[in-house]
C-alpha cells in the first residue's frame, strides 16, 4: 500500500495524514459477529432458567414423570427446529439426566442419558462429570474416577474447581 493512499495503515497512514494526503482515520466498524441462532444472552438464559425452574418444581412436587415429559417435548421441539430457543440440546439432556438421578429407581435412565450426551458431545466435559457423579453416588468409584479424569482433561480452566469439588478432591 502506497504512502498517502487512503488505505495506508499504521505509521504510514499517520505520516500521510500529516502531509495532508490521507483522509482522517475512519472509525473501525468491524465487529466480531455472533452467529445467528444460538446466542447466550439474557433472553436465552431466561428461557433455560424457566425450563429448569419448571422441572425443579415438578420434581419437588413429586412429579418427575411430568418433568421428563416437559424436557422431552423441549428436546423434540429443538430437534425439529420448531422452537426458537437459545439453549442447546445438550443442556436439555443434562437436565433430563439430573431429573432421572433425583427420581428414585431411575439411575439406569440417567446413565443412558449421560451416555448419549457423551456419545453426541465427546468434547464437552459436563457429560463426563455428571456420569462420574452418578457412578460415585452408586459406589462405582473406579468408573467414576475415569469419568472425572476425562472431565478434568476437557474442562476449561474456569470449571476445573467445580470438577475437582464434585470428584471429591
JSON list of C-alpha atoms in Angstrom, two decimals, residues 37-38 48 71-81 83-97 113 116-118 120-121 127:
[
{"chain": "A", "resi": 37, "resn": "UNK", "atom": "CA", "xyz": [-29.49, -18.57, 16.26]},
{"chain": "A", "resi": 38, "resn": "UNK", "atom": "CA", "xyz": [-27.70, -19.76, 19.38]},
{"chain": "A", "resi": 48, "resn": "UNK", "atom": "CA", "xyz": [-33.47, -22.05, 30.05]},
{"chain": "A", "resi": 71, "resn": "UNK", "atom": "CA", "xyz": [-37.88, -31.91, 28.87]},
{"chain": "A", "resi": 72, "resn": "UNK", "atom": "CA", "xyz": [-38.63, -34.47, 26.18]},
{"chain": "A", "resi": 73, "resn": "UNK", "atom": "CA", "xyz": [-41.03, -32.03, 24.50]},
{"chain": "A", "resi": 74, "resn": "UNK", "atom": "CA", "xyz": [-38.40, -29.27, 24.66]},
{"chain": "A", "resi": 75, "resn": "UNK", "atom": "CA", "xyz": [-35.76, -31.59, 23.17]},
{"chain": "A", "resi": 76, "resn": "UNK", "atom": "CA", "xyz": [-38.08, -32.71, 20.36]},
{"chain": "A", "resi": 77, "resn": "UNK", "atom": "CA", "xyz": [-39.06, -29.13, 19.54]},
{"chain": "A", "resi": 78, "resn": "UNK", "atom": "CA", "xyz": [-35.38, -28.15, 19.37]},
{"chain": "A", "resi": 79, "resn": "UNK", "atom": "CA", "xyz": [-34.57, -31.11, 17.13]},
{"chain": "A", "resi": 80, "resn": "UNK", "atom": "CA", "xyz": [-37.39, -30.22, 14.73]},
{"chain": "A", "resi": 81, "resn": "UNK", "atom": "CA", "xyz": [-36.48, -26.54, 14.79]},
{"chain": "A", "resi": 83, "resn": "UNK", "atom": "CA", "xyz": [-38.92, -23.64, 18.91]},
{"chain": "A", "resi": 84, "resn": "UNK", "atom": "CA", "xyz": [-36.77, -20.52, 18.72]},
{"chain": "A", "resi": 85, "resn": "UNK", "atom": "CA", "xyz": [-34.59, -21.22, 21.72]},
{"chain": "A", "resi": 86, "resn": "UNK", "atom": "CA", "xyz": [-31.11, -20.10, 22.58]},
{"chain": "A", "resi": 87, "resn": "UNK", "atom": "CA", "xyz": [-30.31, -23.02, 24.82]},
{"chain": "A", "resi": 88, "resn": "UNK", "atom": "CA", "xyz": [-28.89, -26.16, 23.34]},
{"chain": "A", "resi": 89, "resn": "UNK", "atom": "CA", "xyz": [-29.98, -29.75, 23.22]},
{"chain": "A", "resi": 90, "resn": "UNK", "atom": "CA", "xyz": [-27.08, -30.82, 25.44]},
{"chain": "A", "resi": 91, "resn": "UNK", "atom": "CA", "xyz": [-28.39, -28.57, 28.20]},
{"chain": "A", "resi": 92, "resn": "UNK", "atom": "CA", "xyz": [-31.82, -30.20, 27.98]},
{"chain": "A", "resi": 93, "resn": "UNK", "atom": "CA", "xyz": [-30.23, -33.66, 28.01]},
{"chain": "A", "resi": 94, "resn": "UNK", "atom": "CA", "xyz": [-28.09, -32.88, 31.06]},
{"chain": "A", "resi": 95, "resn": "UNK", "atom": "CA", "xyz": [-31.14, -31.54, 32.86]},
{"chain": "A", "resi": 96, "resn": "UNK", "atom": "CA", "xyz": [-33.06, -34.69, 31.93]},
{"chain": "A", "resi": 97, "resn": "UNK", "atom": "CA", "xyz": [-30.28, -36.81, 33.42]},
{"chain": "A", "resi": 113, "resn": "UNK", "atom": "CA", "xyz": [-28.97, -40.09, 29.04]},
{"chain": "A", "resi": 116, "resn": "UNK", "atom": "CA", "xyz": [-25.94, -40.31, 24.92]},
{"chain": "A", "resi": 117, "resn": "UNK", "atom": "CA", "xyz": [-24.56, -36.89, 25.90]},
{"chain": "A", "resi": 118, "resn": "UNK", "atom": "CA", "xyz": [-21.01, -38.29, 25.94]},
{"chain": "A", "resi": 120, "resn": "UNK", "atom": "CA", "xyz": [-23.03, -36.92, 20.90]},
{"chain": "A", "resi": 121, "resn": "UNK", "atom": "CA", "xyz": [-20.72, -34.38, 22.58]},
{"chain": "A", "resi": 127, "resn": "UNK", "atom": "CA", "xyz": [-21.48, -35.33, 30.38]}
]
